[in-house]
Structure formats: structure tokens, C-alpha cells
């Protein structure tokens, strides 16, 4: 069971920093997180056709890494990378790995948003990692359109760490937010999951670790 009291972003950042201090690299944390993300998705039995929608940050890297794990277990996976801005280092790294494995990646540009509903139609479920807990301010018009298309797809939606577009501390919709059926979150539930609009957008919440648990990171050294 998930506690009805989530952690604020600054506390989550402290735990992430502690994980790095003990020697876990960003890349390793992403691999660990995506493995646990995959394990929950597999248990949910949402179907075998996954559409992975990735943003430019580490949440995008998480779902791209998870896409590789889904493929290795026999899922049919299609990948959309949102290309409003260039990807960050870890997301680019994960994207390059998929490309070297011969995985077709659709770079969705601002002018091609009309193609998204048809792409989403081909899946049993959607795994999204557009924004994470670092989201600041209202989402762009491009991202509003992407999120609206995901919400209107009629597919089961899995959000990585937090429904994209939801503020992690306040639980407010920042212009548009993903209406998740499941939120698989790392280390601890976020404070905003239980405030304001948060409960309407998170669906069922699963808390997983990142190769080291919250309790281990909180233990005094």
C-alpha cells in the first residue's frame, strides 16, 4: 500500500543525490529504475503492443531504457521521441542504443502533431515519460497537444514517475496533464499525488526503488 503522504521534490532530490554519493551513476540509476518500471508493466497485463512516448529529460531516458527491456521480452514496441527541443544527455544515450539495435524511432516534430493519434491507435497501451519532477511552469502548446492526444487515445496509460504536466508538489495541472491509469513512481510517492487535482490524474500508484531503496538512503551513515 502507498502512504497517503508523498514527499516534496526537494526531499526526492536529496535522496537522488545520496544515491550518487554512494557511487550509483546517473546511467545506472536509469537502468535500475527502468528495470523496475518494466517489472510492474509486465505484471499489469496491458497487452503486448506498447507505444513509448519520451521527452528530452531523464524521464524520457527511463522510458527509452524500458522500451529496450520490453522488446527483449517479446513486446511489440514503437517509440516516439518528442523533438520540440534536442534531448538531454541520458535520453540521447538511450535513443542511440535503440537506434543501434535497429529500432525505428519516430521523431515527432511540432508540425507533425496531426500524425500522433494514428500512431497511438496501433498500441495496446502507452508508456509516457514526457516530463518528470523537474517540470517548471505551464507546458508548451506542442506538449499540450501531445498530452491531449494521449488522453483521447482510449488506451491504457502508464506514467513514468509522475503524470506529465502535473506539478509534483502542488498536484496542479500545468496547462494540460496526462490522465494516467497507472503511475509507477521512483523512491516515494510525490506530495502532489494527493493534493488538488493529483488524485484525478495518477490512477493506481506503484512505488519502486532505483536499485537502492528510500529507507536505505535515509539511514544515517
JSON list of N, CA and C in Angstrom, two decimals, residues 76-125:
[
{"chain": "A", "resi": 76, "resn": "UNK", "atom": "N", "xyz": [5.84, -5.96, -28.68]},
{"chain": "A", "resi": 76, "resn": "UNK", "atom": "CA", "xyz": [5.96, -5.16, -29.90]},
{"chain": "A", "resi": 76, "resn": "UNK", "atom": "C", "xyz": [5.98, -3.70, -29.47]},
{"chain": "A", "resi": 77, "resn": "UNK", "atom": "N", "xyz": [7.08, -3.03, -29.72]},
{"chain": "A", "resi": 77, "resn": "UNK", "atom": "CA", "xyz": [7.28, -1.69, -29.18]},
{"chain": "A", "resi": 77, "resn": "UNK", "atom": "C", "xyz": [7.51, -0.67, -30.29]},
{"chain": "A", "resi": 78, "resn": "UNK", "atom": "N", "xyz": [6.80, 0.42, -30.21]},
{"chain": "A", "resi": 78, "resn": "UNK", "atom": "CA", "xyz": [7.05, 1.57, -31.09]},
{"chain": "A", "resi": 78, "resn": "UNK", "atom": "C", "xyz": [7.41, 2.75, -30.20]},
{"chain": "A", "resi": 79, "resn": "UNK", "atom": "N", "xyz": [8.30, 3.58, -30.70]},
{"chain": "A", "resi": 79, "resn": "UNK", "atom": "CA", "xyz": [8.86, 4.65, -29.89]},
{"chain": "A", "resi": 79, "resn": "UNK", "atom": "C", "xyz": [8.66, 6.00, -30.57]},
{"chain": "A", "resi": 80, "resn": "UNK", "atom": "N", "xyz": [8.15, 6.94, -29.80]},
{"chain": "A", "resi": 80, "resn": "UNK", "atom": "CA", "xyz": [8.02, 8.32, -30.26]},
{"chain": "A", "resi": 80, "resn": "UNK", "atom": "C", "xyz": [8.87, 9.19, -29.34]},
{"chain": "A", "resi": 81, "resn": "UNK", "atom": "N", "xyz": [9.76, 9.96, -29.94]},
{"chain": "A", "resi": 81, "resn": "UNK", "atom": "CA", "xyz": [10.56, 10.92, -29.20]},
{"chain": "A", "resi": 81, "resn": "UNK", "atom": "C", "xyz": [10.09, 12.31, -29.59]},
{"chain": "A", "resi": 82, "resn": "UNK", "atom": "N", "xyz": [9.74, 13.10, -28.59]},
{"chain": "A", "resi": 82, "resn": "UNK", "atom": "CA", "xyz": [9.25, 14.45, -28.86]},
{"chain": "A", "resi": 82, "resn": "UNK", "atom": "C", "xyz": [10.44, 15.36, -29.17]},
{"chain": "A", "resi": 83, "resn": "UNK", "atom": "N", "xyz": [10.37, 16.02, -30.32]},
{"chain": "A", "resi": 83, "resn": "UNK", "atom": "CA", "xyz": [11.53, 16.74, -30.84]},
{"chain": "A", "resi": 83, "resn": "UNK", "atom": "C", "xyz": [11.35, 18.24, -30.88]},
{"chain": "A", "resi": 84, "resn": "UNK", "atom": "N", "xyz": [10.60, 18.78, -29.92]},
{"chain": "A", "resi": 84, "resn": "UNK", "atom": "CA", "xyz": [10.49, 20.24, -29.85]},
{"chain": "A", "resi": 84, "resn": "UNK", "atom": "C", "xyz": [11.86, 20.85, -29.54]},
{"chain": "A", "resi": 85, "resn": "UNK", "atom": "N", "xyz": [12.62, 20.17, -28.67]},
{"chain": "A", "resi": 85, "resn": "UNK", "atom": "CA", "xyz": [13.99, 20.59, -28.34]},
{"chain": "A", "resi": 85, "resn": "UNK", "atom": "C", "xyz": [14.88, 19.35, -28.35]},
{"chain": "A", "resi": 86, "resn": "UNK", "atom": "N", "xyz": [16.21, 19.52, -28.53]},
{"chain": "A", "resi": 86, "resn": "UNK", "atom": "CA", "xyz": [17.10, 18.36, -28.54]},
{"chain": "A", "resi": 86, "resn": "UNK", "atom": "C", "xyz": [17.06, 17.61, -27.21]},
{"chain": "A", "resi": 87, "resn": "UNK", "atom": "N", "xyz": [17.26, 16.29, -27.24]},
{"chain": "A", "resi": 87, "resn": "UNK", "atom": "CA", "xyz": [17.23, 15.51, -26.00]},
{"chain": "A", "resi": 87, "resn": "UNK", "atom": "C", "xyz": [18.43, 15.80, -25.12]},
{"chain": "A", "resi": 88, "resn": "UNK", "atom": "N", "xyz": [18.27, 15.57, -23.82]},
{"chain": "A", "resi": 88, "resn": "UNK", "atom": "CA", "xyz": [19.38, 15.67, -22.89]},
{"chain": "A", "resi": 88, "resn": "UNK", "atom": "C", "xyz": [20.34, 14.50, -23.06]},
{"chain": "A", "resi": 89, "resn": "UNK", "atom": "N", "xyz": [21.42, 14.53, -22.32]},
{"chain": "A", "resi": 89, "resn": "UNK", "atom": "CA", "xyz": [22.49, 13.54, -22.48]},
{"chain": "A", "resi": 89, "resn": "UNK", "atom": "C", "xyz": [22.01, 12.11, -22.28]},
{"chain": "A", "resi": 90, "resn": "UNK", "atom": "N", "xyz": [21.28, 11.84, -21.22]},
{"chain": "A", "resi": 90, "resn": "UNK", "atom": "CA", "xyz": [20.86, 10.46, -20.94]},
{"chain": "A", "resi": 90, "resn": "UNK", "atom": "C", "xyz": [19.78, 9.99, -21.90]},
{"chain": "A", "resi": 91, "resn": "UNK", "atom": "N", "xyz": [18.85, 10.87, -22.25]},
{"chain": "A", "resi": 91, "resn": "UNK", "atom": "CA", "xyz": [17.81, 10.49, -23.22]},
{"chain": "A", "resi": 91, "resn": "UNK", "atom": "C", "xyz": [18.44, 10.21, -24.58]},
{"chain": "A", "resi": 92, "resn": "UNK", "atom": "N", "xyz": [19.42, 11.03, -24.97]},
{"chain": "A", "resi": 92, "resn": "UNK", "atom": "CA", "xyz": [20.11, 10.82, -26.24]},
{"chain": "A", "resi": 92, "resn": "UNK", "atom": "C", "xyz": [20.87, 9.50, -26.22]},
{"chain": "A", "resi": 93, "resn": "UNK", "atom": "N", "xyz": [21.49, 9.20, -25.11]},
{"chain": "A", "resi": 93, "resn": "UNK", "atom": "CA", "xyz": [22.22, 7.94, -24.98]},
{"chain": "A", "resi": 93, "resn": "UNK", "atom": "C", "xyz": [21.29, 6.75, -25.17]},
{"chain": "A", "resi": 94, "resn": "UNK", "atom": "N", "xyz": [20.15, 6.77, -24.52]},
{"chain": "A", "resi": 94, "resn": "UNK", "atom": "CA", "xyz": [19.19, 5.67, -24.65]},
{"chain": "A", "resi": 94, "resn": "UNK", "atom": "C", "xyz": [18.61, 5.59, -26.06]},
{"chain": "A", "resi": 95, "resn": "UNK", "atom": "N", "xyz": [18.37, 6.74, -26.65]},
{"chain": "A", "resi": 95, "resn": "UNK", "atom": "CA", "xyz": [17.87, 6.77, -28.03]},
{"chain": "A", "resi": 95, "resn": "UNK", "atom": "C", "xyz": [18.89, 6.15, -28.98]},
{"chain": "A", "resi": 96, "resn": "UNK", "atom": "N", "xyz": [20.15, 6.49, -28.80]},
{"chain": "A", "resi": 96, "resn": "UNK", "atom": "CA", "xyz": [21.21, 5.95, -29.66]},
{"chain": "A", "resi": 96, "resn": "UNK", "atom": "C", "xyz": [21.32, 4.44, -29.52]},
{"chain": "A", "resi": 97, "resn": "UNK", "atom": "N", "xyz": [21.16, 3.93, -28.31]},
{"chain": "A", "resi": 97, "resn": "UNK", "atom": "CA", "xyz": [21.21, 2.48, -28.10]},
{"chain": "A", "resi": 97, "resn": "UNK", "atom": "C", "xyz": [20.10, 1.79, -28.90]},
{"chain": "A", "resi": 98, "resn": "UNK", "atom": "N", "xyz": [18.89, 2.34, -28.82]},
{"chain": "A", "resi": 98, "resn": "UNK", "atom": "CA", "xyz": [17.76, 1.75, -29.55]},
{"chain": "A", "resi": 98, "resn": "UNK", "atom": "C", "xyz": [18.01, 1.79, -31.06]},
{"chain": "A", "resi": 99, "resn": "UNK", "atom": "N", "xyz": [18.55, 2.91, -31.54]},
{"chain": "A", "resi": 99, "resn": "UNK", "atom": "CA", "xyz": [18.81, 3.03, -32.98]},
{"chain": "A", "resi": 99, "resn": "UNK", "atom": "C", "xyz": [19.87, 2.02, -33.42]},
{"chain": "A", "resi": 100, "resn": "UNK", "atom": "N", "xyz": [20.88, 1.79, -32.60]},
{"chain": "A", "resi": 100, "resn": "UNK", "atom": "CA", "xyz": [21.92, 0.81, -32.94]},
{"chain": "A", "resi": 100, "resn": "UNK", "atom": "C", "xyz": [21.38, -0.61, -32.94]},
{"chain": "A", "resi": 101, "resn": "UNK", "atom": "N", "xyz": [20.30, -0.82, -32.21]},
{"chain": "A", "resi": 101, "resn": "UNK", "atom": "CA", "xyz": [19.64, -2.13, -32.21]},
{"chain": "A", "resi": 101, "resn": "UNK", "atom": "C", "xyz": [18.66, -2.27, -33.36]},
{"chain": "A", "resi": 102, "resn": "UNK", "atom": "N", "xyz": [18.55, -1.23, -34.17]},
{"chain": "A", "resi": 102, "resn": "UNK", "atom": "CA", "xyz": [17.67, -1.27, -35.34]},
{"chain": "A", "resi": 102, "resn": "UNK", "atom": "C", "xyz": [16.23, -0.93, -35.05]},
{"chain": "A", "resi": 103, "resn": "UNK", "atom": "N", "xyz": [15.96, -0.31, -33.91]},
{"chain": "A", "resi": 103, "resn": "UNK", "atom": "CA", "xyz": [14.59, 0.05, -33.54]},
{"chain": "A", "resi": 103, "resn": "UNK", "atom": "C", "xyz": [14.20, 1.35, -34.23]},
{"chain": "A", "resi": 104, "resn": "UNK", "atom": "N", "xyz": [13.09, 1.33, -34.91]},
{"chain": "A", "resi": 104, "resn": "UNK", "atom": "CA", "xyz": [12.60, 2.53, -35.58]},
{"chain": "A", "resi": 104, "resn": "UNK", "atom": "C", "xyz": [12.05, 3.50, -34.55]},
{"chain": "A", "resi": 105, "resn": "UNK", "atom": "N", "xyz": [12.56, 4.72, -34.57]},
{"chain": "A", "resi": 105, "resn": "UNK", "atom": "CA", "xyz": [12.11, 5.76, -33.65]},
{"chain": "A", "resi": 105, "resn": "UNK", "atom": "C", "xyz": [11.49, 6.89, -34.45]},
{"chain": "A", "resi": 106, "resn": "UNK", "atom": "N", "xyz": [10.29, 7.28, -34.04]},
{"chain": "A", "resi": 106, "resn": "UNK", "atom": "CA", "xyz": [9.60, 8.37, -34.72]},
{"chain": "A", "resi": 106, "resn": "UNK", "atom": "C", "xyz": [9.89, 9.66, -33.96]},
{"chain": "A", "resi": 107, "resn": "UNK", "atom": "N", "xyz": [10.59, 10.58, -34.61]},
{"chain": "A", "resi": 107, "resn": "UNK", "atom": "CA", "xyz": [10.84, 11.90, -34.02]},
{"chain": "A", "resi": 107, "resn": "UNK", "atom": "C", "xyz": [9.67, 12.81, -34.34]},
{"chain": "A", "resi": 108, "resn": "UNK", "atom": "N", "xyz": [8.85, 13.05, -33.35]},
{"chain": "A", "resi": 108, "resn": "UNK", "atom": "CA", "xyz": [7.65, 13.85, -33.56]},
{"chain": "A", "resi": 108, "resn": "UNK", "atom": "C", "xyz": [7.99, 15.33, -33.44]},
{"chain": "A", "resi": 109, "resn": "UNK", "atom": "N", "xyz": [7.88, 16.03, -34.54]},
{"chain": "A", "resi": 109, "resn": "UNK", "atom": "CA", "xyz": [8.20, 17.45, -34.58]},
{"chain": "A", "resi": 109, "resn": "UNK", "atom": "C", "xyz": [6.93, 18.27, -34.42]},
{"chain": "A", "resi": 110, "resn": "UNK", "atom": "N", "xyz": [7.11, 19.55, -34.15]},
{"chain": "A", "resi": 110, "resn": "UNK", "atom": "CA", "xyz": [5.98, 20.44, -33.87]},
{"chain": "A", "resi": 110, "resn": "UNK", "atom": "C", "xyz": [4.95, 20.41, -34.99]},
{"chain": "A", "resi": 111, "resn": "UNK", "atom": "N", "xyz": [5.39, 20.41, -36.23]},
{"chain": "A", "resi": 111, "resn": "UNK", "atom": "CA", "xyz": [4.45, 20.48, -37.35]},
{"chain": "A", "resi": 111, "resn": "UNK", "atom": "C", "xyz": [3.77, 19.18, -37.70]},
{"chain": "A", "resi": 112, "resn": "UNK", "atom": "N", "xyz": [4.11, 18.09, -36.99]},
{"chain": "A", "resi": 112, "resn": "UNK", "atom": "CA", "xyz": [3.58, 16.77, -37.35]},
{"chain": "A", "resi": 112, "resn": "UNK", "atom": "C", "xyz": [2.64, 16.21, -36.29]},
{"chain": "A", "resi": 113, "resn": "UNK", "atom": "N", "xyz": [2.13, 17.07, -35.44]},
{"chain": "A", "resi": 113, "resn": "UNK", "atom": "CA", "xyz": [1.29, 16.60, -34.33]},
{"chain": "A", "resi": 113, "resn": "UNK", "atom": "C", "xyz": [0.04, 15.87, -34.82]},
{"chain": "A", "resi": 114, "resn": "UNK", "atom": "N", "xyz": [-0.43, 16.21, -36.02]},
{"chain": "A", "resi": 114, "resn": "UNK", "atom": "CA", "xyz": [-1.64, 15.58, -36.55]},
{"chain": "A", "resi": 114, "resn": "UNK", "atom": "C", "xyz": [-1.45, 14.08, -36.80]},
{"chain": "A", "resi": 115, "resn": "UNK", "atom": "N", "xyz": [-0.19, 13.62, -36.86]},
{"chain": "A", "resi": 115, "resn": "UNK", "atom": "CA", "xyz": [0.08, 12.21, -37.10]},
{"chain": "A", "resi": 115, "resn": "UNK", "atom": "C", "xyz": [-0.01, 11.36, -35.83]},
{"chain": "A", "resi": 116, "resn": "UNK", "atom": "N", "xyz": [-0.01, 12.02, -34.68]},
{"chain": "A", "resi": 116, "resn": "UNK", "atom": "CA", "xyz": [0.07, 11.30, -33.42]},
{"chain": "A", "resi": 116, "resn": "UNK", "atom": "C", "xyz": [-1.11, 10.38, -33.13]},
{"chain": "A", "resi": 117, "resn": "UNK", "atom": "N", "xyz": [-2.37, 10.82, -33.31]},
{"chain": "A", "resi": 117, "resn": "UNK", "atom": "CA", "xyz": [-3.49, 9.91, -32.99]},
{"chain": "A", "resi": 117, "resn": "UNK", "atom": "C", "xyz": [-3.42, 8.58, -33.72]},
{"chain": "A", "resi": 118, "resn": "UNK", "atom": "N", "xyz": [-3.03, 8.60, -34.99]},
{"chain": "A", "resi": 118, "resn": "UNK", "atom": "CA", "xyz": [-2.93, 7.36, -35.75]},
{"chain": "A", "resi": 118, "resn": "UNK", "atom": "C", "xyz": [-1.81, 6.47, -35.22]},
{"chain": "A", "resi": 119, "resn": "UNK", "atom": "N", "xyz": [-0.70, 7.07, -34.83]},
{"chain": "A", "resi": 119, "resn": "UNK", "atom": "CA", "xyz": [0.41, 6.30, -34.26]},
{"chain": "A", "resi": 119, "resn": "UNK", "atom": "C", "xyz": [-0.01, 5.63, -32.95]},
{"chain": "A", "resi": 120, "resn": "UNK", "atom": "N", "xyz": [-0.73, 6.37, -32.12]},
{"chain": "A", "resi": 120, "resn": "UNK", "atom": "CA", "xyz": [-1.17, 5.84, -30.83]},
{"chain": "A", "resi": 120, "resn": "UNK", "atom": "C", "xyz": [-2.19, 4.72, -31.00]},
{"chain": "A", "resi": 121, "resn": "UNK", "atom": "N", "xyz": [-2.96, 4.77, -32.06]},
{"chain": "A", "resi": 121, "resn": "UNK", "atom": "CA", "xyz": [-4.01, 3.79, -32.30]},
{"chain": "A", "resi": 121, "resn": "UNK", "atom": "C", "xyz": [-3.45, 2.38, -32.46]},
{"chain": "A", "resi": 122, "resn": "UNK", "atom": "N", "xyz": [-2.18, 2.27, -32.83]},
{"chain": "A", "resi": 122, "resn": "UNK", "atom": "CA", "xyz": [-1.58, 0.98, -33.12]},
{"chain": "A", "resi": 122, "resn": "UNK", "atom": "C", "xyz": [-1.13, 0.22, -31.86]},
{"chain": "A", "resi": 123, "resn": "UNK", "atom": "N", "xyz": [-1.38, 0.78, -30.68]},
{"chain": "A", "resi": 123, "resn": "UNK", "atom": "CA", "xyz": [-0.86, 0.18, -29.45]},
{"chain": "A", "resi": 123, "resn": "UNK", "atom": "C", "xyz": [-1.96, -0.39, -28.57]},
{"chain": "A", "resi": 124, "resn": "UNK", "atom": "N", "xyz": [-1.57, -1.26, -27.63]},
{"chain": "A", "resi": 124, "resn": "UNK", "atom": "CA", "xyz": [-2.47, -1.71, -26.57]},
{"chain": "A", "resi": 124, "resn": "UNK", "atom": "C", "xyz": [-2.40, -0.76, -25.37]},
{"chain": "A", "resi": 125, "resn": "UNK", "atom": "N", "xyz": [-1.21, -0.23, -25.14]},
{"chain": "A", "resi": 125, "resn": "UNK", "atom": "CA", "xyz": [-1.05, 0.71, -24.02]},
{"chain": "A", "resi": 125, "resn": "UNK", "atom": "C", "xyz": [0.05, 1.71, -24.35]}
]
